Coordinates of C-alpha atoms in Angstrom, one line a residue:
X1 CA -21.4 -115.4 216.4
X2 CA -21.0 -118.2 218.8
X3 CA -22.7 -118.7 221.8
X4 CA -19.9 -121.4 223.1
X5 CA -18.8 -121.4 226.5
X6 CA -16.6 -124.0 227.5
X7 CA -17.6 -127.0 224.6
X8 CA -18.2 -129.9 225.9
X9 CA -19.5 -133.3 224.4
X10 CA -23.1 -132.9 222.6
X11 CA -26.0 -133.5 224.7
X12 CA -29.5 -134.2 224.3
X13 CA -31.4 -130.7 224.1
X14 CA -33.8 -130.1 226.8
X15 CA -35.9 -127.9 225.0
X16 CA -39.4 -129.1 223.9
X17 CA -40.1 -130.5 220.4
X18 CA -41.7 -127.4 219.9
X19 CA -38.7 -124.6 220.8
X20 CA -36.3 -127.2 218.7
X21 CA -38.2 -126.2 215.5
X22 CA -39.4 -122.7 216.1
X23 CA -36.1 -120.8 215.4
X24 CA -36.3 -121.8 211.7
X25 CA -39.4 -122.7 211.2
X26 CA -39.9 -119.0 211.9
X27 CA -36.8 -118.5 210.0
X28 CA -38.3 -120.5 207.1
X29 CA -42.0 -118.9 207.3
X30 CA -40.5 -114.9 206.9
X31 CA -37.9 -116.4 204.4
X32 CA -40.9 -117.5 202.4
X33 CA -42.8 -114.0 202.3
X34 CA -38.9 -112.4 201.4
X35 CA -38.6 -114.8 198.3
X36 CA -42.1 -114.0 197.5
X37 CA -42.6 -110.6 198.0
X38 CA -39.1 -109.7 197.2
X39 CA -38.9 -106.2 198.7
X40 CA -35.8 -103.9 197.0
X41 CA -33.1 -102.7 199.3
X42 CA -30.5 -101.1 198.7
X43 CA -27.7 -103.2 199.0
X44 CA -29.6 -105.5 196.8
X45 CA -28.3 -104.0 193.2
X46 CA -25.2 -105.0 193.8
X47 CA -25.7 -109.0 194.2
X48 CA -28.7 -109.1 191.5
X49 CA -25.6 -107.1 188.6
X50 CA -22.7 -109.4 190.0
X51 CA -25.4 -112.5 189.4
X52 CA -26.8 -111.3 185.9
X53 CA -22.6 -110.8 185.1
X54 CA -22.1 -114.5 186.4
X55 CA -25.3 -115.5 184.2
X56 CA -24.1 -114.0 180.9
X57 CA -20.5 -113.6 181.2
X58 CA -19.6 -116.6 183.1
X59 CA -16.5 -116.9 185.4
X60 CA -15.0 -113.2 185.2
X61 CA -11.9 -111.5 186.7
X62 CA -12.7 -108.1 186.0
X63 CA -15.7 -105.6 184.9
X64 CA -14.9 -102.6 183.0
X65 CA -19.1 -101.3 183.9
X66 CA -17.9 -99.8 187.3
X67 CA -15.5 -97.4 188.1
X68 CA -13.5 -97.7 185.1
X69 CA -13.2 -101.2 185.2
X70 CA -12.7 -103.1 189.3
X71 CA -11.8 -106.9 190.3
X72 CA -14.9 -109.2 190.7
X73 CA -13.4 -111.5 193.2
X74 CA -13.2 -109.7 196.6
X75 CA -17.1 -109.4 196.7
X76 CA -18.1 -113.4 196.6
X77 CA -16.6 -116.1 194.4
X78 CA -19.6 -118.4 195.6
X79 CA -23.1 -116.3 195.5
X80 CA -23.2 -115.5 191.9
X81 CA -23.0 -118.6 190.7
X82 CA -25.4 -120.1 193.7
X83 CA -27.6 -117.4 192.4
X84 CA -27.8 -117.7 188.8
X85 CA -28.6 -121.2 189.5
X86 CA -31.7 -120.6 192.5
X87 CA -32.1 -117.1 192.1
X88 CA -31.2 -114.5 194.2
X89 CA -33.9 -114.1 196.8
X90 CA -33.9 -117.7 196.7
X91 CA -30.2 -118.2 198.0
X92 CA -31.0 -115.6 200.5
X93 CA -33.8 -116.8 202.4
X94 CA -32.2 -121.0 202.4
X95 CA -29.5 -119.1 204.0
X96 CA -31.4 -117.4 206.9
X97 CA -33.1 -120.8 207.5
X98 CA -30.0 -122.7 208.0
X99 CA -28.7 -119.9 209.7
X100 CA -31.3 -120.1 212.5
X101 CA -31.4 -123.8 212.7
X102 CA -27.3 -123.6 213.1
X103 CA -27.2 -120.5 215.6
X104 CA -30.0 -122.8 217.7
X105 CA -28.1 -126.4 217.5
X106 CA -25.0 -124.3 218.4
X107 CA -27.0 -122.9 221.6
X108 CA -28.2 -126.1 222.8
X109 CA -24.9 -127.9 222.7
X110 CA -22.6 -125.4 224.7
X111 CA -25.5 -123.4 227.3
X112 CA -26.9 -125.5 230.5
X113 CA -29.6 -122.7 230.8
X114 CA -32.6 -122.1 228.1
X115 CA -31.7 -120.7 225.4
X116 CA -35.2 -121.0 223.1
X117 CA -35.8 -117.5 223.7
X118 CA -32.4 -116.4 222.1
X119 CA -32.8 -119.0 219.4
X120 CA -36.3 -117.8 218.3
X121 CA -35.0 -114.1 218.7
X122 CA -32.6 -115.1 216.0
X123 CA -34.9 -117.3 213.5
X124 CA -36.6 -113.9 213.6
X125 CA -33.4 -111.7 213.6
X126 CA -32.7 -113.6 210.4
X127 CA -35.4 -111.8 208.2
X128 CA -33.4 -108.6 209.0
X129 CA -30.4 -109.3 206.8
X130 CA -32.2 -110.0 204.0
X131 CA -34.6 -107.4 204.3
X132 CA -31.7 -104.9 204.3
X133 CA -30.5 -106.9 200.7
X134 CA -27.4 -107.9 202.2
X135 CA -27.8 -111.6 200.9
X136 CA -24.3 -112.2 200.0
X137 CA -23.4 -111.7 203.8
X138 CA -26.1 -113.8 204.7
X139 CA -24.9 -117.1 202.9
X140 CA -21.7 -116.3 204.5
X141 CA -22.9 -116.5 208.0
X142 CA -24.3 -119.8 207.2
X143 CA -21.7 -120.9 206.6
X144 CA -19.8 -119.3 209.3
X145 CA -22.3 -120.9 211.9
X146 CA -21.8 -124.3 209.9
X147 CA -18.1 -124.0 211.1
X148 CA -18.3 -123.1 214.7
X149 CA -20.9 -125.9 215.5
X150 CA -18.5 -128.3 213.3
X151 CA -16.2 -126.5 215.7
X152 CA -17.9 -127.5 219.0
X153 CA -18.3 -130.9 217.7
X154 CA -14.6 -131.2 217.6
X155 CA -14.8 -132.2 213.7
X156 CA -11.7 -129.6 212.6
X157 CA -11.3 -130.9 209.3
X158 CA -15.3 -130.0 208.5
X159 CA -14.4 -127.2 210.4
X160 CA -11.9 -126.1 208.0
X161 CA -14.2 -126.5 205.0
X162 CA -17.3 -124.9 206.1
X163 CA -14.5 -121.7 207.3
X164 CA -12.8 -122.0 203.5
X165 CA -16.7 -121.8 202.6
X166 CA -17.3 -118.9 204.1
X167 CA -14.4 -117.1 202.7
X168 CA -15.3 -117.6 199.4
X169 CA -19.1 -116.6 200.2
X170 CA -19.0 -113.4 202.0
X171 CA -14.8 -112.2 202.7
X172 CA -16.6 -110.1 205.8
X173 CA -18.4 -113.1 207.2
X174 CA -14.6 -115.0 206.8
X175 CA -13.3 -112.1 208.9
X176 CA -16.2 -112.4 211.8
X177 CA -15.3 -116.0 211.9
X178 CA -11.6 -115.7 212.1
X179 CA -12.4 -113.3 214.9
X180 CA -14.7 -115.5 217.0
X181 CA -12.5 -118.6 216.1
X182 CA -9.4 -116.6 217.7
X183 CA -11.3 -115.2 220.8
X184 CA -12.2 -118.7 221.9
X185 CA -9.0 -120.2 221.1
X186 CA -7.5 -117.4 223.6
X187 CA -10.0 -119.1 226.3
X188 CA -8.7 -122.5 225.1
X189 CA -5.0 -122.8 224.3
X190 CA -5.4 -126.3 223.9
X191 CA -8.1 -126.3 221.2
X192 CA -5.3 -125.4 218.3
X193 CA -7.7 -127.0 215.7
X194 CA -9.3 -123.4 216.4
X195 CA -6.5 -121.5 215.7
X196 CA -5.8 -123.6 212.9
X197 CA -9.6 -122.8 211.4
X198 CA -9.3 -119.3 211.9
X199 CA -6.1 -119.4 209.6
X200 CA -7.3 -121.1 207.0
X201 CA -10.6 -119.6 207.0
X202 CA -9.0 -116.2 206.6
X203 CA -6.3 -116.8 204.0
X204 CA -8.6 -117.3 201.0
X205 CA -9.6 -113.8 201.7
X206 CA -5.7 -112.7 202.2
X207 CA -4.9 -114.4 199.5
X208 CA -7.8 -112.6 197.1
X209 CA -7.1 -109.3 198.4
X210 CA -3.1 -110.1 197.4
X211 CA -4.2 -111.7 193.9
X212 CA -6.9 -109.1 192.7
X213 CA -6.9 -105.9 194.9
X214 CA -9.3 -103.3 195.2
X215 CA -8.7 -101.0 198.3
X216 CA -10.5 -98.1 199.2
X217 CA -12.7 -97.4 202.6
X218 CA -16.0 -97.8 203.9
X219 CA -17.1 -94.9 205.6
X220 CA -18.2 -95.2 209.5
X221 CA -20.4 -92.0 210.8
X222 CA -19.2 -91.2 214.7
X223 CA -22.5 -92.1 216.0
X224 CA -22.3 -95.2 214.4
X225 CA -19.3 -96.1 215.9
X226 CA -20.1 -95.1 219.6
X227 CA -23.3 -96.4 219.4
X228 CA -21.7 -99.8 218.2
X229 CA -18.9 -99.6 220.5
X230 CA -20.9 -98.8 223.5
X231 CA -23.2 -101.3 222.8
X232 CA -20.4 -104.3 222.8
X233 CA -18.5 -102.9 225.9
X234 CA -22.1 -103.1 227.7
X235 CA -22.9 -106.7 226.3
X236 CA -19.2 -107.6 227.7
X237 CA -19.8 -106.6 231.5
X238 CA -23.0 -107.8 231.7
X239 CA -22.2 -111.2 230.3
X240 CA -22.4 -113.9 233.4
X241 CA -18.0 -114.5 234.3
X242 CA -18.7 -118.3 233.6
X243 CA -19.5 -117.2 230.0
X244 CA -15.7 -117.1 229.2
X245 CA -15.4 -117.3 225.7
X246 CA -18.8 -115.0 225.0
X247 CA -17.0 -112.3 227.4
X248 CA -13.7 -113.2 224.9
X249 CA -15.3 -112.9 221.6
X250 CA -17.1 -109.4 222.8
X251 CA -14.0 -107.9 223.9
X252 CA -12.3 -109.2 221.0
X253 CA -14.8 -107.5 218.8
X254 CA -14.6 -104.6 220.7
X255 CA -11.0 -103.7 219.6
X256 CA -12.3 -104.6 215.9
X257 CA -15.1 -101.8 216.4
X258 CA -12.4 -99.6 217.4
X259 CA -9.5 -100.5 214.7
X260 CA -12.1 -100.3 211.8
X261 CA -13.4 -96.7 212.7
X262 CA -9.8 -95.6 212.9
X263 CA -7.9 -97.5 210.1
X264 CA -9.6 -96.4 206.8
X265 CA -10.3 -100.2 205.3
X266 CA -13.0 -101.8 203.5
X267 CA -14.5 -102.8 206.7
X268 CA -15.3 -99.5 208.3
X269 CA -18.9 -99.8 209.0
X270 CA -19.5 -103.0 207.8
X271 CA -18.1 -104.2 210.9
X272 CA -20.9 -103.0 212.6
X273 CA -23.3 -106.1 211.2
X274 CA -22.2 -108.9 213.7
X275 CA -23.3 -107.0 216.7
X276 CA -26.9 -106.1 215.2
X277 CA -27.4 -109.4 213.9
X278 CA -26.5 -111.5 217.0
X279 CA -26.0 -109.1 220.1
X280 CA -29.9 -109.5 221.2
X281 CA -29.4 -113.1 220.6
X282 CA -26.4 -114.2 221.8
X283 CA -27.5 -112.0 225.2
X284 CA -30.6 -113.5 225.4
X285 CA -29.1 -116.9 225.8
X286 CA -26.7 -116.2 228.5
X287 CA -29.1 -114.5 230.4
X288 CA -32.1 -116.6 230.8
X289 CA -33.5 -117.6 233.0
X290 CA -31.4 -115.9 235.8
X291 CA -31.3 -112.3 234.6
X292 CA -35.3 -112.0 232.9
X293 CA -36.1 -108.4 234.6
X294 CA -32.1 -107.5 232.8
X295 CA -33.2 -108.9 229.9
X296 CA -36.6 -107.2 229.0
X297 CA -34.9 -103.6 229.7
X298 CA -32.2 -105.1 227.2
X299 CA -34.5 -106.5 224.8
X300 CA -36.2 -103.1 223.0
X301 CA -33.2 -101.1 222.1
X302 CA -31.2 -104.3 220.9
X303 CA -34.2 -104.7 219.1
X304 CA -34.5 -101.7 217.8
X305 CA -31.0 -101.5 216.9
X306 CA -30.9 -104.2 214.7
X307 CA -34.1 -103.5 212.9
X308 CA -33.7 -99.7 212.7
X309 CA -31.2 -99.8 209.3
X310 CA -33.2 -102.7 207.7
X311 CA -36.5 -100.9 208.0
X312 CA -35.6 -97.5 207.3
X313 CA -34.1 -99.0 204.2
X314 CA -37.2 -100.9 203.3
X315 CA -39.5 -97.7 204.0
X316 CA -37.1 -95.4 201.3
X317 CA -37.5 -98.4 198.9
X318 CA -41.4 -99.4 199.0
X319 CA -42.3 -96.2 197.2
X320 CA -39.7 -95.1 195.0
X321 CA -40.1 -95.3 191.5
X322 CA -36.7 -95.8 190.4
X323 CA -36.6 -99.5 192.2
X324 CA -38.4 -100.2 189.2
X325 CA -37.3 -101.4 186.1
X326 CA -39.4 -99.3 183.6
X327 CA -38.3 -96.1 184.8
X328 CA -35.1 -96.7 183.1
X329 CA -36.4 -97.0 180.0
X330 CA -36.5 -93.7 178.5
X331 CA -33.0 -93.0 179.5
X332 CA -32.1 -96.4 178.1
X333 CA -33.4 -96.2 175.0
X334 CA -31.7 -92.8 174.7
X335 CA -28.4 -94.1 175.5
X336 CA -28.5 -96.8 173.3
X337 CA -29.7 -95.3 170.6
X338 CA -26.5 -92.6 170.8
X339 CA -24.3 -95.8 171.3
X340 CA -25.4 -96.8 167.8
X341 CA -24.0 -93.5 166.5
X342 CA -21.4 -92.8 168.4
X343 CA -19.7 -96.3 169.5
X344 CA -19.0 -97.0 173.4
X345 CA -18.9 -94.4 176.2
X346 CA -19.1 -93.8 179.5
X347 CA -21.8 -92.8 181.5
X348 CA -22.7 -91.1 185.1
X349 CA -25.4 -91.3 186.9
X350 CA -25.6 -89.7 190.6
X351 CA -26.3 -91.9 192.9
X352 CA -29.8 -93.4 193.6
X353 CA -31.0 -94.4 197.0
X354 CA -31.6 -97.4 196.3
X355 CA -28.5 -97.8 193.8
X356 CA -30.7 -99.7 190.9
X357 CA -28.5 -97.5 188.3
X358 CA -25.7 -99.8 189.0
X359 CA -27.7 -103.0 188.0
X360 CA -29.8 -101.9 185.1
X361 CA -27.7 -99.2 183.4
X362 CA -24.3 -101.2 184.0
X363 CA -26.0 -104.0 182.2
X364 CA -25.8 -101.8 178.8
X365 CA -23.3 -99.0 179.6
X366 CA -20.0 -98.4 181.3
X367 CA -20.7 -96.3 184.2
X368 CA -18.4 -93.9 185.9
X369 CA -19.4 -95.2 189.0
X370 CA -21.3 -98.3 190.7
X371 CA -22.5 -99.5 193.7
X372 CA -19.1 -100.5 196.1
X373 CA -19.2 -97.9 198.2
X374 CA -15.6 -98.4 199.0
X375 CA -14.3 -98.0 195.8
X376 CA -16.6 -95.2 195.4
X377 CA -14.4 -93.3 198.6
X378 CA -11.4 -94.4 196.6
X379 CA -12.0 -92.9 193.1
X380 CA -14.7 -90.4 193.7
X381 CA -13.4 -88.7 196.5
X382 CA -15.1 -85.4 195.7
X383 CA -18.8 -86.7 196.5
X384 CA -17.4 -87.4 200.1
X385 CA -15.5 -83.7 201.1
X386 CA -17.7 -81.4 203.2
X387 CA -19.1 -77.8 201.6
X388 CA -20.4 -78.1 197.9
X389 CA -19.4 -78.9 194.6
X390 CA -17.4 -77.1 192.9
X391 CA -18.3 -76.7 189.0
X392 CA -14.6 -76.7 188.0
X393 CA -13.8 -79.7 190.2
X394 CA -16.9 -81.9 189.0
X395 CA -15.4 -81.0 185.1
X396 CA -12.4 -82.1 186.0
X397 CA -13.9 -85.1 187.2
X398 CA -16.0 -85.8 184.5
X399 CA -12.8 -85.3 181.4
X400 CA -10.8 -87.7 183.9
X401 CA -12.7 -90.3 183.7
X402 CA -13.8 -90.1 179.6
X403 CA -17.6 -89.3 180.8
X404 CA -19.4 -88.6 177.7
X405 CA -23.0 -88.0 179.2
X406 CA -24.5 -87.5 182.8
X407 CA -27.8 -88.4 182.9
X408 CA -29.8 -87.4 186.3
X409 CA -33.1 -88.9 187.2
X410 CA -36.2 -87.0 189.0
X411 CA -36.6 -88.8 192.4
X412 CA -34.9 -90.0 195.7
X413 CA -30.7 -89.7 195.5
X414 CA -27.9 -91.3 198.0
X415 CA -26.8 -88.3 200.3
X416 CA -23.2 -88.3 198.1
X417 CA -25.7 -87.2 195.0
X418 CA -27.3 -84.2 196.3
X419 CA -25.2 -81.7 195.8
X420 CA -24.3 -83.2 192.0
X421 CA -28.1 -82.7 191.3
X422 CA -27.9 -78.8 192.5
X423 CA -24.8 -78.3 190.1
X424 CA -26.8 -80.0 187.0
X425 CA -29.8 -78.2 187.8
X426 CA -28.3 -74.9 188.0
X427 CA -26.5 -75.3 184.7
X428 CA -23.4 -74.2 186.1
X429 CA -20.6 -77.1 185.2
X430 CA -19.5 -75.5 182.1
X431 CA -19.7 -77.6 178.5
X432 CA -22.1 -79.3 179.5
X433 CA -25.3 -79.6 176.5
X434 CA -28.6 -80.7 177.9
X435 CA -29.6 -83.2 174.8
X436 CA -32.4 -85.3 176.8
X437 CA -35.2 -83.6 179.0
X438 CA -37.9 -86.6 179.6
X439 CA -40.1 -87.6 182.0
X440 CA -38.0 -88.4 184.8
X441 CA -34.8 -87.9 183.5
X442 CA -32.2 -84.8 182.1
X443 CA -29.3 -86.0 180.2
X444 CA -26.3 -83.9 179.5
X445 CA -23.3 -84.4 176.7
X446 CA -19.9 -83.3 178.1
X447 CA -18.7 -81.5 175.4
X448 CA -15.6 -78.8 175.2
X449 CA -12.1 -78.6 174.0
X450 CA -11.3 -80.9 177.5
X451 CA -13.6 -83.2 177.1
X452 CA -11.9 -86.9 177.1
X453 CA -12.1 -89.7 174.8
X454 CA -11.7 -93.2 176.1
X455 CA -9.1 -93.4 174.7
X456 CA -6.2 -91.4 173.6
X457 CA -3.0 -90.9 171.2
X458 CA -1.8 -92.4 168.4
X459 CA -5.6 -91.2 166.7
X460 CA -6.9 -94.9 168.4
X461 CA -10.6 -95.2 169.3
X462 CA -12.2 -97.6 171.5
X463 CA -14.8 -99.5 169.2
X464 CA -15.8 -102.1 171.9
X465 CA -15.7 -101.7 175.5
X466 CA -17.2 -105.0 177.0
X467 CA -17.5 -106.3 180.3
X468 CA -13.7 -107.8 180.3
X469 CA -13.0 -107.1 176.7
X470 CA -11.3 -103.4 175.3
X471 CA -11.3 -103.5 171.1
X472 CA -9.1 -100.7 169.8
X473 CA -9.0 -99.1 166.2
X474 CA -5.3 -98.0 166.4
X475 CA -4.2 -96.3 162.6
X476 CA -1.0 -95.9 163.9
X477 CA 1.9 -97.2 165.9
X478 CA 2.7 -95.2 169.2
X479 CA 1.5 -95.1 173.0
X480 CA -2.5 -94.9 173.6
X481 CA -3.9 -94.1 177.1
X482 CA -7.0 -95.8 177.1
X483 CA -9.1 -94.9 180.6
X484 CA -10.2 -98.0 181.9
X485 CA -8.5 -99.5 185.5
X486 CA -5.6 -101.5 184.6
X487 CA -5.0 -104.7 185.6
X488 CA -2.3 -107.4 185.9
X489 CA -4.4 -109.8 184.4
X490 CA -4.9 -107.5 180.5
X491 CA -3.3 -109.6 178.0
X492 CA -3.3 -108.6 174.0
X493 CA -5.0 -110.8 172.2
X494 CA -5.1 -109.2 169.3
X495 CA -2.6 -107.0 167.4
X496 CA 0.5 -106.3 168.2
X497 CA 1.0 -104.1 171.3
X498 CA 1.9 -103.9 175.1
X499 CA -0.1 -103.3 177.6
X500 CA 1.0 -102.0 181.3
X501 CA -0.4 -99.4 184.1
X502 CA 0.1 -95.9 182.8
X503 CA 2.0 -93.8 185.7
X504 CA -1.0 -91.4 186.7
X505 CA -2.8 -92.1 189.9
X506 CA -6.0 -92.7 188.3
X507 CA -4.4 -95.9 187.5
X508 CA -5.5 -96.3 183.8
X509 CA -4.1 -98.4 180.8
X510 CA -1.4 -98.0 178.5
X511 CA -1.2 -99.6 175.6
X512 CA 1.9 -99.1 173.2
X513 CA 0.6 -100.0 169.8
X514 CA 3.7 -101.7 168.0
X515 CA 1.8 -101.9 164.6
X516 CA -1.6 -100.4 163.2
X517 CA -4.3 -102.2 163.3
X518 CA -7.0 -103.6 165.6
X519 CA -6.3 -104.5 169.1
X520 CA -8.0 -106.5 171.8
X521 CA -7.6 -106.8 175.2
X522 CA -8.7 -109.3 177.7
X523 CA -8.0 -110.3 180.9
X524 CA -6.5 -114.1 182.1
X525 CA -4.9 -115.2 185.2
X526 CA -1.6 -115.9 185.3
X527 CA 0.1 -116.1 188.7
X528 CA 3.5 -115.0 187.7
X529 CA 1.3 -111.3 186.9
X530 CA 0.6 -110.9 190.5
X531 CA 1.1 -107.6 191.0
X532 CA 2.6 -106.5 188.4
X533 CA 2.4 -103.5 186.5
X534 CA 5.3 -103.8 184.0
X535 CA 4.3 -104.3 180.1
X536 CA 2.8 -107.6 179.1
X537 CA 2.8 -108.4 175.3
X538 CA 2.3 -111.3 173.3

């Protein structure tokens, strides 16, 4: 992320007028076509729901649509707001211009050689994050960049705020920049302002992951991680000695590389997005003009590497139908047509390729599942284990988590789907009634005497099941297990009952219903309910 060597006092750039403005004028041009065009991708889904949640919910804690109910927080306190109020695409491309025109000021201010080529290589390079959707990542890094040039400039209390910005924008990006920040303070002992940065910039995201927790792990394919590894061990010996805190920062990513394929984490793979994003960049400025021949044998696989994903993605995404909105409509009328008869349920619906399920179908139904694929690894393990899927295995799944239909579109699924699809279409998951069979989609009721209510005991019913709201109809006193993810933060605001984390390791809700009648639950902060799982009542 930064191309610092030993920062000195800013100097006039020697570039021409010309390679000043190209990195984000280019930058600004391809952000232009994104924002217009606005291609899907299929990380995409999940920062266009979290921004219609902002938009219609307001502020949130929790959101009972995925998974059973997850905390908001840990994905980005800042881009759902910033993108209610822009618009997504919109907040996307600003950030890969100012991204470019920070990674090229930073360039300028710490390298003696020329280091237009790398600059432009990254105006371009930023098209490729939002190509691949990953826009909430993408205003972090501005933000990131914001705080290592405030960095060079020796400004640590701006410092501090762009790296507290960046925490709250993208917690990955925070990491990145903690990283970086720490690499080059191990170069520079005497630069503690760095250190002091790096801590600060990093305990927001502590401090979210302690207050609303989520867990789970993001996958990381071998290849992936030799490829990635490789790749950064390569960069570090061929980086010029007198490039001290580049050869720390590369090294120092190196052992992240290695610590997020072997520590299941929510990082895994995502760790991998740094070294795409600025490995051709960052190695195209410390190696001009000495090292050209060097270079150009560098320059196609680093570029391939860090388009390869992005495109591949685009290509799946240009064609398929169910990136569009309308081919949800038969299913959704279906669903909420049965809602009107039947009250709140749960829904599943394999996984897309392009994830749009967990934006337009979350937006009127609970789903089973979502689109975090690190809670998906945490609570849906069985889509991950090698062989196929065992009918008694996927019913089990389905009672556990109160699914009332599975509804399975025609068209292009996530890898984790295909072998759901083969058990639907084979009829063999018993109990399961085929009660939709049009156009592109085949919905099933889960019926059977193990078929699971939301809720259950004491004869309660859930009759609402909003976004951060649970209304119960509870005719008598006694203990209800109602299947949606407890939190610390589920008051009663309503009725009079306790709520507190049943002791399964599904982690669901217990509520013990002190007197009949309606209860509600919602959720509010309160710090002393950190962690807690004990019974909270009114």
């Amino acid at each position: 992320m930064s191309t610092a060597a030993v920062p000195r006092p800013v100097r006039v750039a020697r570039a021409s007028l010309s390679h000043h403005h190209a990195p984000w004028v280019v930058a600004g041009l391809l952000a232009l076509v994104y924002v217009l065009w606005q291609p899907a991708a299929g990380d995409l889904p999940a920062q266009t729901y979290r921004t219609w949640l902002f938009e219609h919910e307001g502020p949130s804690l929790f959101d009972t649509a995925w998974y059973g109910g997850h905390h908001l927080p840990g994905y980005s306190l800042l881009f759902p707001p910033l993108a209610s109020l822009l618009g997504v695409q919109l907040v996307g491309g600003l950030s890969a211009v100012a991204s470019a025109w920070l990674f090229a000021r930073i360039a300028e201010e710490t390298l003696d050689d020329d280091v237009w080529l790398g600059s432009l290589w990254f105006g371009v390079a930023s098209a490729s994050t939002l190509l691949a959707g990953r826009l909430t990542f993408a205003l972090g890094i501005a933000f990131a960049l914001g705080a290592v040039l405030l960095a060079v400039r020796r400004r640590p209390a701006w410092a501090t705020a762009a790296a507290v910005g960046t925490a709250v924008a993208s917690p990955v990006a925070a990491l990145f920049l903690a990283m970086v920040l720490g690499a080059w303070w191990l170069v520079q002992r005497d630069r503690r302002d760095l250190l002091l940065v790096a801590v600060v910039g990093a305990a927001p995201v502590m401090a979210i992951n302690l207050f609303f927790p989520e867990g789970g792990g993001q996958p990381m394919e071998t290849g992936t991680f030799l490829r990635t590894l490789g790749t950064t061990v390569a960069i570090a010996l061929l980086l010029p000695r007198e490039r001290r805190v580049l050869r720390a920062v590369t090294w120092v990513y190196a052992l992240a590389i290695l610590a997020s394929f072997v520590i299941v984490s929510p990082m895994g793979s995502n760790v991998t997005r740094l070294g795409t994003l600025f490995a051709g960049p960052v190695l195209a400025c410390a190696l001009l003009p000495h090292r050209r021949v060097l270079l150009a044998v560098l320059a196609l696989p680093l570029v391939q590497w860090q388009w390869q994903a992005p495109v591949l993605d685009w290509h799946r995404a240009h064609d398929d139908p169910l990136v569009q909105a309308r081919a949800y409509e038969p299913v959704l009328r279906f669903l909420d047509r049965q809602r009107s008869l039947e009250g709140p349920f749960r829904v599943e619906v394999p996984f897309t390729q392009n994830h749009v399920e967990a934006d337009l179908v979350a937006r009127r139904h609970p789903l089973a599942r979502g689109w975090q694929r690190q809670l998906d690894t945490k609570w849906n393990g069985l889509f991950y284990e090698d062989g196929e899927l065992e009918p008694a295995e996927y019913r089990r799944w389905l009672d556990e988590n109160a699914v009332r239909y599975v509804a399975l579109p025609e068209g292009r699924l996530d890898q984790t789907a295909k072998a759901e699809r083969r058990l639907l279409q084979h009829g063999d998951v018993p109990g399961l009634r085929k009660v939709l069979d049009e156009g592109r989609w085949t919905v099933w009721r889960v019926e059977g005497p193990t078929a699971t209510a939301l809720a259950t005991g004491a004869g309660a019913r859930v009759t609402v099941l909003d976004h951060d709201r649970v209304e119960l109809d509870a005719p008598a006193a006694g203990d209800v297990l109602v299947r949606v993810r407890f939190t610390p933060y589920w008051r009663v605001r309503t009725g009079d009952a306790c709520v507190s984390r049943d002791a399964g390791d599904q982690q669901w809700t217990r509520v013990r219903v002190r007197r009949p009648g309606p209860v509600t639950l919602v959720t509010t902060f309160s710090p002393g309910r950190v962690g807690a799982t004990g019974e909270r009542c009114p």
